[in-house]
PDB file of C-alpha atoms in Angstrom:
ATOM      1  CA  MET A   1     173.666  67.775 -22.624  1.00 59.00           C
ATOM      2  CA  ASP A   2     172.262  63.680 -23.633  1.00 78.00           C
ATOM      3  CA  GLU A   3     170.342  63.901 -20.613  1.00 82.00           C
ATOM      4  CA  THR A   4     168.782  67.226 -21.159  1.00 79.00           C
ATOM      5  CA  TYR A   5     167.979  66.070 -24.387  1.00 74.00           C
ATOM      6  CA  SER A   6     166.757  62.374 -23.629  1.00 77.00           C
ATOM      7  CA  TRP A   7     164.474  64.179 -21.273  1.00 75.00           C
ATOM      8  CA  TRP A   8     163.459  66.894 -23.599  1.00 73.00           C
ATOM      9  CA  GLN A   9     161.554  64.718 -26.118  1.00 74.00           C
ATOM     10  CA  ALA A  10     160.068  62.595 -23.166  1.00 75.00           C
ATOM     11  CA  VAL A  11     158.798  65.485 -22.590  1.00 71.00           C
ATOM     12  CA  ALA A  12     157.401  65.664 -26.316  1.00 73.00           C
ATOM     13  CA  ARG A  13     156.019  62.200 -26.649  1.00 78.00           C
ATOM     14  CA  GLY A  14     154.102  62.700 -23.577  1.00 80.00           C
ATOM     15  CA  LYS A  15     152.290  66.083 -25.494  1.00 82.00           C
ATOM     16  CA  HIS A  16     151.827  64.214 -28.397  1.00 87.00           C
ATOM     17  CA  TYR A  17     150.229  61.409 -26.401  1.00 87.00           C
ATOM     18  CA  VAL A  18     148.216  63.827 -24.793  1.00 90.00           C
ATOM     19  CA  GLU A  19     147.016  65.296 -27.284  1.00 92.00           C
ATOM     20  CA  ALA A  20     146.419  62.654 -29.421  1.00 92.00           C
ATOM     21  CA  ARG A  21     144.210  61.546 -26.420  1.00 94.00           C
ATOM     22  CA  ARG A  22     142.406  64.242 -26.045  1.00 95.00           C
ATOM     23  CA  LEU A  23     142.076  63.908 -30.487  1.00 96.00           C
ATOM     24  CA  GLU A  24     139.917  60.480 -29.961  1.00 97.00           C
ATOM     25  CA  PHE A  25     138.214  62.299 -26.647  1.00 98.00           C
ATOM     26  CA  ILE A  26     136.587  65.235 -29.568  1.00 97.00           C
ATOM     27  CA  GLU A  27     136.307  61.980 -32.691  1.00 97.00           C
ATOM     28  CA  LEU A  28     135.255  59.028 -29.587  1.00 98.00           C
ATOM     29  CA  ASN A  29     131.501  57.536 -30.692  1.00 98.00           C
ATOM     30  CA  GLN A  30     129.650  54.385 -29.551  1.00 98.00           C
ATOM     31  CA  MET A  31     129.652  52.577 -32.206  1.00 96.00           C
ATOM     32  CA  ASP A  32     128.775  49.396 -32.586  1.00 96.00           C
ATOM     33  CA  ARG A  33     130.315  49.378 -28.505  1.00 98.00           C
ATOM     34  CA  PHE A  34     127.887  48.481 -25.682  1.00 98.00           C
ATOM     35  CA  VAL A  35     126.660  51.817 -23.201  1.00 98.00           C
ATOM     36  CA  GLY A  36     129.333  49.615 -20.722  1.00 98.00           C
ATOM     37  CA  ASP A  37     132.402  49.643 -23.166  1.00 98.00           C
ATOM     38  CA  TYR A  38     131.338  53.451 -24.514  1.00 99.00           C
ATOM     39  CA  GLU A  39     131.078  54.880 -21.199  1.00 98.00           C
ATOM     40  CA  ALA A  40     134.357  53.585 -19.619  1.00 98.00           C
ATOM     41  CA  LYS A  41     136.140  54.637 -22.840  1.00 98.00           C
ATOM     42  CA  PHE A  42     134.691  58.539 -22.842  1.00 98.00           C
ATOM     43  CA  LEU A  43     135.669  58.142 -18.497  1.00 98.00           C
ATOM     44  CA  ARG A  44     139.151  57.250 -19.130  1.00 97.00           C
ATOM     45  CA  LEU A  45     139.927  59.554 -22.371  1.00 97.00           C
ATOM     46  CA  SER A  46     137.441  62.230 -20.200  1.00 97.00           C
ATOM     47  CA  ARG A  47     140.630  62.727 -17.882  1.00 94.00           C
ATOM     48  CA  TYR A  48     142.527  64.185 -20.730  1.00 94.00           C
ATOM     49  CA  VAL A  49     139.970  66.967 -21.788  1.00 95.00           C
ATOM     50  CA  ARG A  50     139.056  68.165 -18.465  1.00 91.00           C
ATOM     51  CA  ARG A  51     138.473  72.036 -19.852  1.00 92.00           C
ATOM     52  CA  MET A  52     135.975  70.602 -22.467  1.00 92.00           C
ATOM     53  CA  VAL A  53     133.563  68.610 -19.370  1.00 95.00           C
ATOM     54  CA  THR A  54     133.761  70.461 -16.223  1.00 95.00           C
ATOM     55  CA  THR A  55     130.645  70.364 -15.487  1.00 96.00           C
ATOM     56  CA  GLU A  56     128.518  66.752 -14.864  1.00 97.00           C
ATOM     57  CA  GLN A  57     125.818  68.877 -17.890  1.00 97.00           C
ATOM     58  CA  ASP A  58     129.156  69.114 -20.059  1.00 97.00           C
ATOM     59  CA  LYS A  59     129.824  65.249 -19.632  1.00 97.00           C
ATOM     60  CA  CYS A  60     126.356  64.206 -19.964  1.00 98.00           C
ATOM     61  CA  VAL A  61     125.993  66.326 -22.944  1.00 97.00           C
ATOM     62  CA  ARG A  62     129.147  64.965 -24.870  1.00 97.00           C
ATOM     63  CA  PHE A  63     127.530  61.288 -23.752  1.00 98.00           C
ATOM     64  CA  GLU A  64     124.871  61.813 -25.255  1.00 98.00           C
ATOM     65  CA  ASN A  65     126.644  62.956 -28.513  1.00 97.00           C
ATOM     66  CA  GLY A  66     128.120  60.489 -28.514  1.00 98.00           C
ATOM     67  CA  LEU A  67     125.770  57.654 -28.817  1.00 99.00           C
ATOM     68  CA  ARG A  68     124.305  55.934 -31.471  1.00 98.00           C
ATOM     69  CA  TYR A  69     121.195  57.573 -33.128  1.00 97.00           C
ATOM     70  CA  GLU A  70     118.817  55.112 -32.148  1.00 96.00           C
ATOM     71  CA  LEU A  71     119.691  55.691 -28.367  1.00 98.00           C
ATOM     72  CA  MET A  72     120.714  59.229 -28.593  1.00 98.00           C
ATOM     73  CA  MET A  73     117.100  60.339 -29.676  1.00 97.00           C
ATOM     74  CA  GLN A  74     115.452  58.291 -26.437  1.00 97.00           C
ATOM     75  CA  VAL A  75     117.350  59.596 -24.401  1.00 98.00           C
ATOM     76  CA  ALA A  76     117.965  63.314 -25.123  1.00 96.00           C
ATOM     77  CA  PRO A  77     114.704  63.765 -24.439  1.00 97.00           C
ATOM     78  CA  LEU A  78     115.120  62.931 -21.055  1.00 96.00           C
ATOM     79  CA  GLN A  79     117.229  66.102 -20.487  1.00 96.00           C
ATOM     80  CA  GLU A  80     119.029  64.250 -17.989  1.00 97.00           C
ATOM     81  CA  ARG A  81     122.093  66.700 -16.297  1.00 97.00           C
ATOM     82  CA  VAL A  82     123.418  64.036 -13.924  1.00 98.00           C
ATOM     83  CA  PHE A  83     125.686  61.349 -15.691  1.00 98.00           C
ATOM     84  CA  LYS A  84     124.899  58.487 -13.186  1.00 98.00           C
ATOM     85  CA  THR A  85     121.712  59.033 -13.479  1.00 98.00           C
ATOM     86  CA  LEU A  86     121.322  59.811 -17.669  1.00 99.00           C
ATOM     87  CA  LEU A  87     124.679  56.446 -18.182  1.00 98.00           C
ATOM     88  CA  GLU A  88     121.476  53.968 -16.022  1.00 98.00           C
ATOM     89  CA  LYS A  89     118.889  55.392 -18.297  1.00 98.00           C
ATOM     90  CA  THR A  90     120.760  54.489 -21.225  1.00 99.00           C
ATOM     91  CA  LYS A  91     121.700  51.407 -20.740  1.00 98.00           C
ATOM     92  CA  ILE A  92     117.847  50.838 -19.781  1.00 98.00           C
ATOM     93  CA  VAL A  93     116.682  52.105 -23.825  1.00 98.00           C
ATOM     94  CA  GLU A  94     120.012  49.731 -25.120  1.00 98.00           C
ATOM     95  CA  GLU A  95     118.256  46.722 -23.285  1.00 98.00           C
ATOM     96  CA  VAL A  96     115.011  47.092 -24.212  1.00 97.00           C
ATOM     97  CA  LYS A  97     116.501  48.393 -27.302  1.00 96.00           C
ATOM     98  CA  ARG A  98     118.010  44.744 -27.800  1.00 96.00           C
ATOM     99  CA  LEU A  99     114.413  42.622 -26.675  1.00 96.00           C
ATOM    100  CA  GLU A 100     113.254  44.735 -29.362  1.00 94.00           C
ATOM    101  CA  CYS A 101     114.841  43.327 -31.934  1.00 92.00           C
ATOM    102  CA  LYS A 102     115.359  39.375 -30.649  1.00 93.00           C
ATOM    103  CA  SER A 103     111.195  39.782 -30.094  1.00 91.00           C
ATOM    104  CA  ARG A 104     111.080  41.041 -33.966  1.00 90.00           C
ATOM    105  CA  ASP A 105     113.553  38.202 -35.051  1.00 86.00           C
ATOM    106  CA  ARG A 106     111.524  35.767 -33.525  1.00 87.00           C
ATOM    107  CA  ALA A 107     108.515  36.677 -35.502  1.00 85.00           C
ATOM    108  CA  ARG A 108     109.505  36.833 -38.282  1.00 85.00           C
ATOM    109  CA  ILE A 109     110.972  33.330 -37.920  1.00 85.00           C
ATOM    110  CA  LEU A 110     107.697  32.522 -36.955  1.00 82.00           C
ATOM    111  CA  ALA A 111     105.941  34.035 -39.703  1.00 82.00           C
ATOM    112  CA  LYS A 112     108.568  32.795 -42.086  1.00 78.00           C
ATOM    113  CA  ARG A 113     107.512  28.921 -41.011  1.00 76.00           C
ATOM    114  CA  ASP A 114     103.916  29.805 -40.535  1.00 72.00           C
ATOM    115  CA  VAL A 115     104.268  30.039 -44.658  1.00 73.00           C
ATOM    116  CA  ASP A 116     106.909  27.844 -45.142  1.00 70.00           C
ATOM    117  CA  PRO A 117     106.819  24.441 -43.257  1.00 65.00           C
ATOM    118  CA  THR A 118     109.797  23.089 -43.925  1.00 65.00           C
ATOM    119  CA  VAL A 119     111.407  26.081 -42.515  1.00 56.00           C
TER     120      VAL A 119
END
């Protein structure tokens, strides 16, 4: 009886774990992660939801929908449906956005120096 009960508990725990990973995948968003980190978590969790991402297109659409808004707005119109290519393009957009912010910050600092030479 003890062996059967232990086995059943292990099975139940396994089911709860899988269900928790499925829910985590459904709610997954990039948030403050870099695209590469989001990709790693996306791929790790997608193993638990094979029926939700049965095609390359499903995988791409799911991935896009979880991206930060400013990245999704740049990537979604491309309608890329090959995951590897989508990922490469998303990383490029992320890098361009990062450089854009860096340039904007630098311009702000220079403008401040022009106005206030003590900075």
